[in-house]
Amino acid sequence: MTCEHVTLPGGGRAIVCSSRRRARCACGRPAPLLCDWKVPGKRSGACDKPICAGCSTKPAPDKDLCPEHAQAYQQWKDERMTPWQWWWGHDDGFDTCEVYICYFPTRDAAIAAALHETQPGDRFHVIEARSSESLKHDQADVIPFLRTRNHEILTNGPQAAST
Ligand SMILES: [Zn+2]
Ligand SMILES: [Zn+2]
């Protein structure tokens, strides 16, 4: 909340408070986004620095980071990568834990789980990825894949079961 003293047309004075200031990014452009970097101890739990789309870094859909925290994020990512693990996922997206629900030690295990969870004829993805150790145990709703390889699209059916 910000409050200002204003002089009224009749000469009186008043204090006007508004809970919503027009936020500006550090670069000067209007800032429709807020930094989502977690800051313990702040009431909202996040940095909340206003940022424009041009200055935002998106670690995941619907997440934005201010330039300062984009740097912190990069540093943290480099440090907290998991070993390669196998993941499987449904057909409607990539690169997040929401889609690749579980991880497995081997490709066969991932495929077996996928076959169990999908219907015959459903397409699914298997991928080998390195994720982030600390996000996985956090309440973050999306786990980014930091590195990926061996991505395949398979169909639940005899050919997938036999490979
Ligand atoms: Zn900006
Ligand atoms: Zn920030």
JSON list of C-alpha atoms and ligand atoms in Angstrom, two decimals:
[
{"chain": "A", "resi": 1, "resn": "MET", "atom": "CA", "xyz": [0.00, 0.00, 0.00]},
{"chain": "A", "resi": 2, "resn": "THR", "atom": "CA", "xyz": [1.29, 3.43, -0.90]},
{"chain": "A", "resi": 3, "resn": "CYS", "atom": "CA", "xyz": [-0.13, 6.67, 0.45]},
{"chain": "A", "resi": 4, "resn": "GLU", "atom": "CA", "xyz": [0.35, 10.22, -0.81]},
{"chain": "A", "resi": 5, "resn": "HIS", "atom": "CA", "xyz": [-0.67, 13.67, 0.33]},
{"chain": "A", "resi": 6, "resn": "VAL", "atom": "CA", "xyz": [-2.69, 15.41, -2.36]},
{"chain": "A", "resi": 7, "resn": "THR", "atom": "CA", "xyz": [-4.03, 18.96, -2.54]},
{"chain": "A", "resi": 8, "resn": "LEU", "atom": "CA", "xyz": [-7.70, 19.05, -3.41]},
{"chain": "A", "resi": 9, "resn": "PRO", "atom": "CA", "xyz": [-9.06, 21.53, -5.98]},
{"chain": "A", "resi": 10, "resn": "GLY", "atom": "CA", "xyz": [-10.77, 23.52, -3.20]},
{"chain": "A", "resi": 11, "resn": "GLY", "atom": "CA", "xyz": [-7.48, 23.92, -1.33]},
{"chain": "A", "resi": 12, "resn": "GLY", "atom": "CA", "xyz": [-7.94, 21.18, 1.24]},
{"chain": "A", "resi": 13, "resn": "ARG", "atom": "CA", "xyz": [-5.54, 18.32, 1.67]},
{"chain": "A", "resi": 14, "resn": "ALA", "atom": "CA", "xyz": [-6.17, 14.64, 1.74]},
{"chain": "A", "resi": 15, "resn": "ILE", "atom": "CA", "xyz": [-4.24, 11.42, 2.03]},
{"chain": "A", "resi": 16, "resn": "VAL", "atom": "CA", "xyz": [-4.89, 9.01, -0.77]},
{"chain": "A", "resi": 17, "resn": "CYS", "atom": "CA", "xyz": [-3.84, 5.43, -0.40]},
{"chain": "A", "resi": 18, "resn": "SER", "atom": "CA", "xyz": [-3.82, 2.87, -3.13]},
{"chain": "A", "resi": 19, "resn": "SER", "atom": "CA", "xyz": [-2.96, -0.76, -2.84]},
{"chain": "A", "resi": 20, "resn": "ARG", "atom": "CA", "xyz": [-2.02, -1.04, -6.50]},
{"chain": "A", "resi": 21, "resn": "ARG", "atom": "CA", "xyz": [0.68, 1.15, -7.87]},
{"chain": "A", "resi": 22, "resn": "ARG", "atom": "CA", "xyz": [1.47, 0.98, -11.56]},
{"chain": "A", "resi": 23, "resn": "ALA", "atom": "CA", "xyz": [4.47, -1.25, -11.39]},
{"chain": "A", "resi": 24, "resn": "ARG", "atom": "CA", "xyz": [7.52, -0.46, -13.47]},
{"chain": "A", "resi": 25, "resn": "CYS", "atom": "CA", "xyz": [10.36, -2.75, -14.36]},
{"chain": "A", "resi": 26, "resn": "ALA", "atom": "CA", "xyz": [13.90, -1.66, -13.55]},
{"chain": "A", "resi": 27, "resn": "CYS", "atom": "CA", "xyz": [14.33, -1.00, -17.29]},
{"chain": "A", "resi": 28, "resn": "GLY", "atom": "CA", "xyz": [11.49, 1.54, -17.20]},
{"chain": "A", "resi": 29, "resn": "ARG", "atom": "CA", "xyz": [8.83, -0.37, -19.07]},
{"chain": "A", "resi": 30, "resn": "PRO", "atom": "CA", "xyz": [5.49, -1.33, -17.46]},
{"chain": "A", "resi": 31, "resn": "ALA", "atom": "CA", "xyz": [5.92, -4.51, -15.44]},
{"chain": "A", "resi": 32, "resn": "PRO", "atom": "CA", "xyz": [3.02, -6.92, -15.65]},
{"chain": "A", "resi": 33, "resn": "LEU", "atom": "CA", "xyz": [5.04, -9.72, -14.01]},
{"chain": "A", "resi": 34, "resn": "LEU", "atom": "CA", "xyz": [6.40, -10.34, -10.54]},
{"chain": "A", "resi": 35, "resn": "CYS", "atom": "CA", "xyz": [9.51, -12.27, -9.66]},
{"chain": "A", "resi": 36, "resn": "ASP", "atom": "CA", "xyz": [8.56, -15.65, -8.19]},
{"chain": "A", "resi": 37, "resn": "TRP", "atom": "CA", "xyz": [11.90, -16.36, -6.56]},
{"chain": "A", "resi": 38, "resn": "LYS", "atom": "CA", "xyz": [11.27, -17.69, -3.09]},
{"chain": "A", "resi": 39, "resn": "VAL", "atom": "CA", "xyz": [12.29, -15.32, -0.34]},
{"chain": "A", "resi": 40, "resn": "PRO", "atom": "CA", "xyz": [11.67, -16.77, 3.11]},
{"chain": "A", "resi": 41, "resn": "GLY", "atom": "CA", "xyz": [10.57, -14.14, 5.57]},
{"chain": "A", "resi": 42, "resn": "LYS", "atom": "CA", "xyz": [8.61, -12.02, 3.11]},
{"chain": "A", "resi": 43, "resn": "ARG", "atom": "CA", "xyz": [4.89, -12.17, 3.64]},
{"chain": "A", "resi": 44, "resn": "SER", "atom": "CA", "xyz": [4.17, -13.32, 0.09]},
{"chain": "A", "resi": 45, "resn": "GLY", "atom": "CA", "xyz": [7.09, -15.73, 0.25]},
{"chain": "A", "resi": 46, "resn": "ALA", "atom": "CA", "xyz": [8.48, -14.39, -3.02]},
{"chain": "A", "resi": 47, "resn": "CYS", "atom": "CA", "xyz": [10.75, -11.63, -4.27]},
{"chain": "A", "resi": 48, "resn": "ASP", "atom": "CA", "xyz": [7.81, -9.91, -6.06]},
{"chain": "A", "resi": 49, "resn": "LYS", "atom": "CA", "xyz": [10.04, -7.46, -7.90]},
{"chain": "A", "resi": 50, "resn": "PRO", "atom": "CA", "xyz": [8.02, -6.03, -10.83]},
{"chain": "A", "resi": 51, "resn": "ILE", "atom": "CA", "xyz": [9.47, -7.11, -14.16]},
{"chain": "A", "resi": 52, "resn": "CYS", "atom": "CA", "xyz": [8.50, -6.71, -17.80]},
{"chain": "A", "resi": 53, "resn": "ALA", "atom": "CA", "xyz": [8.32, -9.67, -20.16]},
{"chain": "A", "resi": 54, "resn": "GLY", "atom": "CA", "xyz": [11.61, -8.64, -21.77]},
{"chain": "A", "resi": 55, "resn": "CYS", "atom": "CA", "xyz": [13.55, -8.75, -18.51]},
{"chain": "A", "resi": 56, "resn": "SER", "atom": "CA", "xyz": [11.93, -11.89, -17.12]},
{"chain": "A", "resi": 57, "resn": "THR", "atom": "CA", "xyz": [13.57, -15.29, -17.16]},
{"chain": "A", "resi": 58, "resn": "LYS", "atom": "CA", "xyz": [11.10, -18.14, -17.19]},
{"chain": "A", "resi": 59, "resn": "PRO", "atom": "CA", "xyz": [12.38, -21.24, -15.39]},
{"chain": "A", "resi": 60, "resn": "ALA", "atom": "CA", "xyz": [8.96, -22.84, -15.98]},
{"chain": "A", "resi": 61, "resn": "PRO", "atom": "CA", "xyz": [5.61, -21.86, -17.46]},
{"chain": "A", "resi": 62, "resn": "ASP", "atom": "CA", "xyz": [3.96, -19.19, -15.28]},
{"chain": "A", "resi": 63, "resn": "LYS", "atom": "CA", "xyz": [7.15, -18.58, -13.34]},
{"chain": "A", "resi": 64, "resn": "ASP", "atom": "CA", "xyz": [9.16, -15.40, -13.73]},
{"chain": "A", "resi": 65, "resn": "LEU", "atom": "CA", "xyz": [12.48, -14.33, -12.33]},
{"chain": "A", "resi": 66, "resn": "CYS", "atom": "CA", "xyz": [13.99, -10.87, -12.10]},
{"chain": "A", "resi": 67, "resn": "PRO", "atom": "CA", "xyz": [17.49, -10.53, -13.60]},
{"chain": "A", "resi": 68, "resn": "GLU", "atom": "CA", "xyz": [19.13, -10.80, -10.20]},
{"chain": "A", "resi": 69, "resn": "HIS", "atom": "CA", "xyz": [17.31, -14.00, -9.34]},
{"chain": "A", "resi": 70, "resn": "ALA", "atom": "CA", "xyz": [17.71, -15.45, -12.81]},
{"chain": "A", "resi": 71, "resn": "GLN", "atom": "CA", "xyz": [21.41, -15.39, -12.05]},
{"chain": "A", "resi": 72, "resn": "ALA", "atom": "CA", "xyz": [20.87, -16.98, -8.65]},
{"chain": "A", "resi": 73, "resn": "TYR", "atom": "CA", "xyz": [18.71, -19.62, -10.28]},
{"chain": "A", "resi": 74, "resn": "GLN", "atom": "CA", "xyz": [21.32, -20.45, -12.87]},
{"chain": "A", "resi": 75, "resn": "GLN", "atom": "CA", "xyz": [23.94, -20.83, -10.19]},
{"chain": "A", "resi": 76, "resn": "TRP", "atom": "CA", "xyz": [21.69, -23.01, -8.08]},
{"chain": "A", "resi": 77, "resn": "LYS", "atom": "CA", "xyz": [20.74, -25.15, -11.08]},
{"chain": "A", "resi": 78, "resn": "ASP", "atom": "CA", "xyz": [24.34, -25.83, -11.87]},
{"chain": "A", "resi": 79, "resn": "GLU", "atom": "CA", "xyz": [24.85, -27.09, -8.36]},
{"chain": "A", "resi": 80, "resn": "ARG", "atom": "CA", "xyz": [21.77, -29.17, -7.82]},
{"chain": "A", "resi": 81, "resn": "MET", "atom": "CA", "xyz": [21.47, -31.36, -10.88]},
{"chain": "A", "resi": 82, "resn": "THR", "atom": "CA", "xyz": [20.44, -34.96, -10.33]},
{"chain": "A", "resi": 83, "resn": "PRO", "atom": "CA", "xyz": [22.10, -37.89, -12.11]},
{"chain": "A", "resi": 84, "resn": "TRP", "atom": "CA", "xyz": [20.48, -39.09, -15.34]},
{"chain": "A", "resi": 85, "resn": "GLN", "atom": "CA", "xyz": [17.12, -40.73, -14.67]},
{"chain": "A", "resi": 86, "resn": "TRP", "atom": "CA", "xyz": [14.44, -42.14, -16.92]},
{"chain": "A", "resi": 87, "resn": "TRP", "atom": "CA", "xyz": [11.04, -40.48, -17.02]},
{"chain": "A", "resi": 88, "resn": "TRP", "atom": "CA", "xyz": [7.86, -41.17, -18.85]},
{"chain": "A", "resi": 89, "resn": "GLY", "atom": "CA", "xyz": [5.01, -38.80, -19.61]},
{"chain": "A", "resi": 90, "resn": "HIS", "atom": "CA", "xyz": [1.74, -38.27, -21.36]},
{"chain": "A", "resi": 91, "resn": "ASP", "atom": "CA", "xyz": [1.41, -36.75, -24.77]},
{"chain": "A", "resi": 92, "resn": "ASP", "atom": "CA", "xyz": [0.34, -33.22, -23.85]},
{"chain": "A", "resi": 93, "resn": "GLY", "atom": "CA", "xyz": [3.56, -31.52, -23.00]},
{"chain": "A", "resi": 94, "resn": "PHE", "atom": "CA", "xyz": [7.28, -31.64, -22.31]},
{"chain": "A", "resi": 95, "resn": "ASP", "atom": "CA", "xyz": [9.93, -30.84, -19.86]},
{"chain": "A", "resi": 96, "resn": "THR", "atom": "CA", "xyz": [8.04, -30.67, -16.62]},
{"chain": "A", "resi": 97, "resn": "CYS", "atom": "CA", "xyz": [7.36, -33.02, -13.78]},
{"chain": "A", "resi": 98, "resn": "GLU", "atom": "CA", "xyz": [3.64, -32.53, -14.28]},
{"chain": "A", "resi": 99, "resn": "VAL", "atom": "CA", "xyz": [4.01, -34.41, -17.51]},
{"chain": "A", "resi": 100, "resn": "TYR", "atom": "CA", "xyz": [6.82, -36.78, -16.66]},
{"chain": "A", "resi": 101, "resn": "ILE", "atom": "CA", "xyz": [5.25, -38.00, -13.50]},
{"chain": "A", "resi": 102, "resn": "CYS", "atom": "CA", "xyz": [7.79, -40.44, -12.22]},
{"chain": "A", "resi": 103, "resn": "TYR", "atom": "CA", "xyz": [11.41, -41.27, -12.72]},
{"chain": "A", "resi": 104, "resn": "PHE", "atom": "CA", "xyz": [13.02, -44.66, -12.98]},
{"chain": "A", "resi": 105, "resn": "PRO", "atom": "CA", "xyz": [16.48, -46.18, -12.96]},
{"chain": "A", "resi": 106, "resn": "THR", "atom": "CA", "xyz": [16.11, -47.76, -16.40]},
{"chain": "A", "resi": 107, "resn": "ARG", "atom": "CA", "xyz": [14.32, -47.18, -19.69]},
{"chain": "A", "resi": 108, "resn": "ASP", "atom": "CA", "xyz": [12.54, -50.54, -19.35]},
{"chain": "A", "resi": 109, "resn": "ALA", "atom": "CA", "xyz": [11.20, -49.60, -15.93]},
{"chain": "A", "resi": 110, "resn": "ALA", "atom": "CA", "xyz": [9.90, -46.26, -17.23]},
{"chain": "A", "resi": 111, "resn": "ILE", "atom": "CA", "xyz": [8.21, -47.97, -20.18]},
{"chain": "A", "resi": 112, "resn": "ALA", "atom": "CA", "xyz": [6.69, -50.64, -17.94]},
{"chain": "A", "resi": 113, "resn": "ALA", "atom": "CA", "xyz": [5.20, -47.92, -15.72]},
{"chain": "A", "resi": 114, "resn": "ALA", "atom": "CA", "xyz": [3.93, -46.00, -18.75]},
{"chain": "A", "resi": 115, "resn": "LEU", "atom": "CA", "xyz": [2.23, -49.10, -20.15]},
{"chain": "A", "resi": 116, "resn": "HIS", "atom": "CA", "xyz": [0.61, -49.65, -16.81]},
{"chain": "A", "resi": 117, "resn": "GLU", "atom": "CA", "xyz": [-0.73, -46.08, -16.64]},
{"chain": "A", "resi": 118, "resn": "THR", "atom": "CA", "xyz": [-1.86, -45.59, -20.24]},
{"chain": "A", "resi": 119, "resn": "GLN", "atom": "CA", "xyz": [-4.49, -47.24, -22.40]},
{"chain": "A", "resi": 120, "resn": "PRO", "atom": "CA", "xyz": [-3.70, -49.32, -25.49]},
{"chain": "A", "resi": 121, "resn": "GLY", "atom": "CA", "xyz": [-3.26, -46.91, -28.39]},
{"chain": "A", "resi": 122, "resn": "ASP", "atom": "CA", "xyz": [-2.17, -43.98, -26.14]},
{"chain": "A", "resi": 123, "resn": "ARG", "atom": "CA", "xyz": [1.04, -42.28, -27.08]},
{"chain": "A", "resi": 124, "resn": "PHE", "atom": "CA", "xyz": [3.57, -41.60, -24.37]},
{"chain": "A", "resi": 125, "resn": "HIS", "atom": "CA", "xyz": [7.05, -40.22, -24.07]},
{"chain": "A", "resi": 126, "resn": "VAL", "atom": "CA", "xyz": [10.11, -41.65, -22.46]},
{"chain": "A", "resi": 127, "resn": "ILE", "atom": "CA", "xyz": [13.15, -39.53, -21.88]},
{"chain": "A", "resi": 128, "resn": "GLU", "atom": "CA", "xyz": [16.37, -39.59, -19.97]},
{"chain": "A", "resi": 129, "resn": "ALA", "atom": "CA", "xyz": [16.78, -36.39, -18.03]},
{"chain": "A", "resi": 130, "resn": "ARG", "atom": "CA", "xyz": [18.65, -34.67, -15.30]},
{"chain": "A", "resi": 131, "resn": "SER", "atom": "CA", "xyz": [16.38, -32.77, -13.02]},
{"chain": "A", "resi": 132, "resn": "SER", "atom": "CA", "xyz": [16.95, -30.69, -9.96]},
{"chain": "A", "resi": 133, "resn": "GLU", "atom": "CA", "xyz": [17.50, -32.37, -6.65]},
{"chain": "A", "resi": 134, "resn": "SER", "atom": "CA", "xyz": [16.22, -29.63, -4.43]},
{"chain": "A", "resi": 135, "resn": "LEU", "atom": "CA", "xyz": [13.13, -28.71, -6.44]},
{"chain": "A", "resi": 136, "resn": "LYS", "atom": "CA", "xyz": [12.02, -32.30, -6.38]},
{"chain": "A", "resi": 137, "resn": "HIS", "atom": "CA", "xyz": [11.62, -32.29, -2.65]},
{"chain": "A", "resi": 138, "resn": "ASP", "atom": "CA", "xyz": [10.24, -28.81, -2.53]},
{"chain": "A", "resi": 139, "resn": "GLN", "atom": "CA", "xyz": [6.64, -27.79, -2.97]},
{"chain": "A", "resi": 140, "resn": "ALA", "atom": "CA", "xyz": [7.36, -26.51, -6.46]},
{"chain": "A", "resi": 141, "resn": "ASP", "atom": "CA", "xyz": [4.67, -27.77, -8.78]},
{"chain": "A", "resi": 142, "resn": "VAL", "atom": "CA", "xyz": [6.96, -28.04, -11.77]},
{"chain": "A", "resi": 143, "resn": "ILE", "atom": "CA", "xyz": [10.32, -29.75, -11.93]},
{"chain": "A", "resi": 144, "resn": "PRO", "atom": "CA", "xyz": [12.35, -28.50, -14.84]},
{"chain": "A", "resi": 145, "resn": "PHE", "atom": "CA", "xyz": [14.51, -30.84, -16.82]},
{"chain": "A", "resi": 146, "resn": "LEU", "atom": "CA", "xyz": [17.94, -29.33, -16.90]},
{"chain": "A", "resi": 147, "resn": "ARG", "atom": "CA", "xyz": [19.38, -31.74, -19.47]},
{"chain": "A", "resi": 148, "resn": "THR", "atom": "CA", "xyz": [17.63, -34.30, -21.63]},
{"chain": "A", "resi": 149, "resn": "ARG", "atom": "CA", "xyz": [18.62, -37.05, -24.06]},
{"chain": "A", "resi": 150, "resn": "ASN", "atom": "CA", "xyz": [17.17, -40.19, -25.68]},
{"chain": "A", "resi": 151, "resn": "HIS", "atom": "CA", "xyz": [13.69, -38.80, -26.04]},
{"chain": "A", "resi": 152, "resn": "GLU", "atom": "CA", "xyz": [11.29, -41.27, -27.68]},
{"chain": "A", "resi": 153, "resn": "ILE", "atom": "CA", "xyz": [7.59, -41.24, -28.44]},
{"chain": "A", "resi": 154, "resn": "LEU", "atom": "CA", "xyz": [6.01, -44.66, -28.08]},
{"chain": "A", "resi": 155, "resn": "THR", "atom": "CA", "xyz": [2.51, -46.02, -28.38]},
{"chain": "A", "resi": 156, "resn": "ASN", "atom": "CA", "xyz": [0.94, -48.33, -25.84]},
{"chain": "A", "resi": 157, "resn": "GLY", "atom": "CA", "xyz": [0.67, -51.53, -27.82]},
{"chain": "A", "resi": 158, "resn": "PRO", "atom": "CA", "xyz": [2.58, -54.64, -28.81]},
{"chain": "A", "resi": 159, "resn": "GLN", "atom": "CA", "xyz": [5.47, -52.77, -30.42]},
{"chain": "A", "resi": 160, "resn": "ALA", "atom": "CA", "xyz": [6.24, -50.75, -27.30]},
{"chain": "A", "resi": 161, "resn": "ALA", "atom": "CA", "xyz": [6.00, -53.76, -25.04]},
{"chain": "A", "resi": 162, "resn": "SER", "atom": "CA", "xyz": [8.42, -55.72, -27.18]},
{"chain": "A", "resi": 163, "resn": "THR", "atom": "CA", "xyz": [11.20, -53.14, -27.54]},
{"chain": "B", "resi": 1, "resn": "ZN", "atom": "ZN", "xyz": [12.29, -4.71, -18.14]},
{"chain": "B", "resi": 2, "resn": "ZN", "atom": "ZN", "xyz": [13.63, -11.40, -7.81]}
]
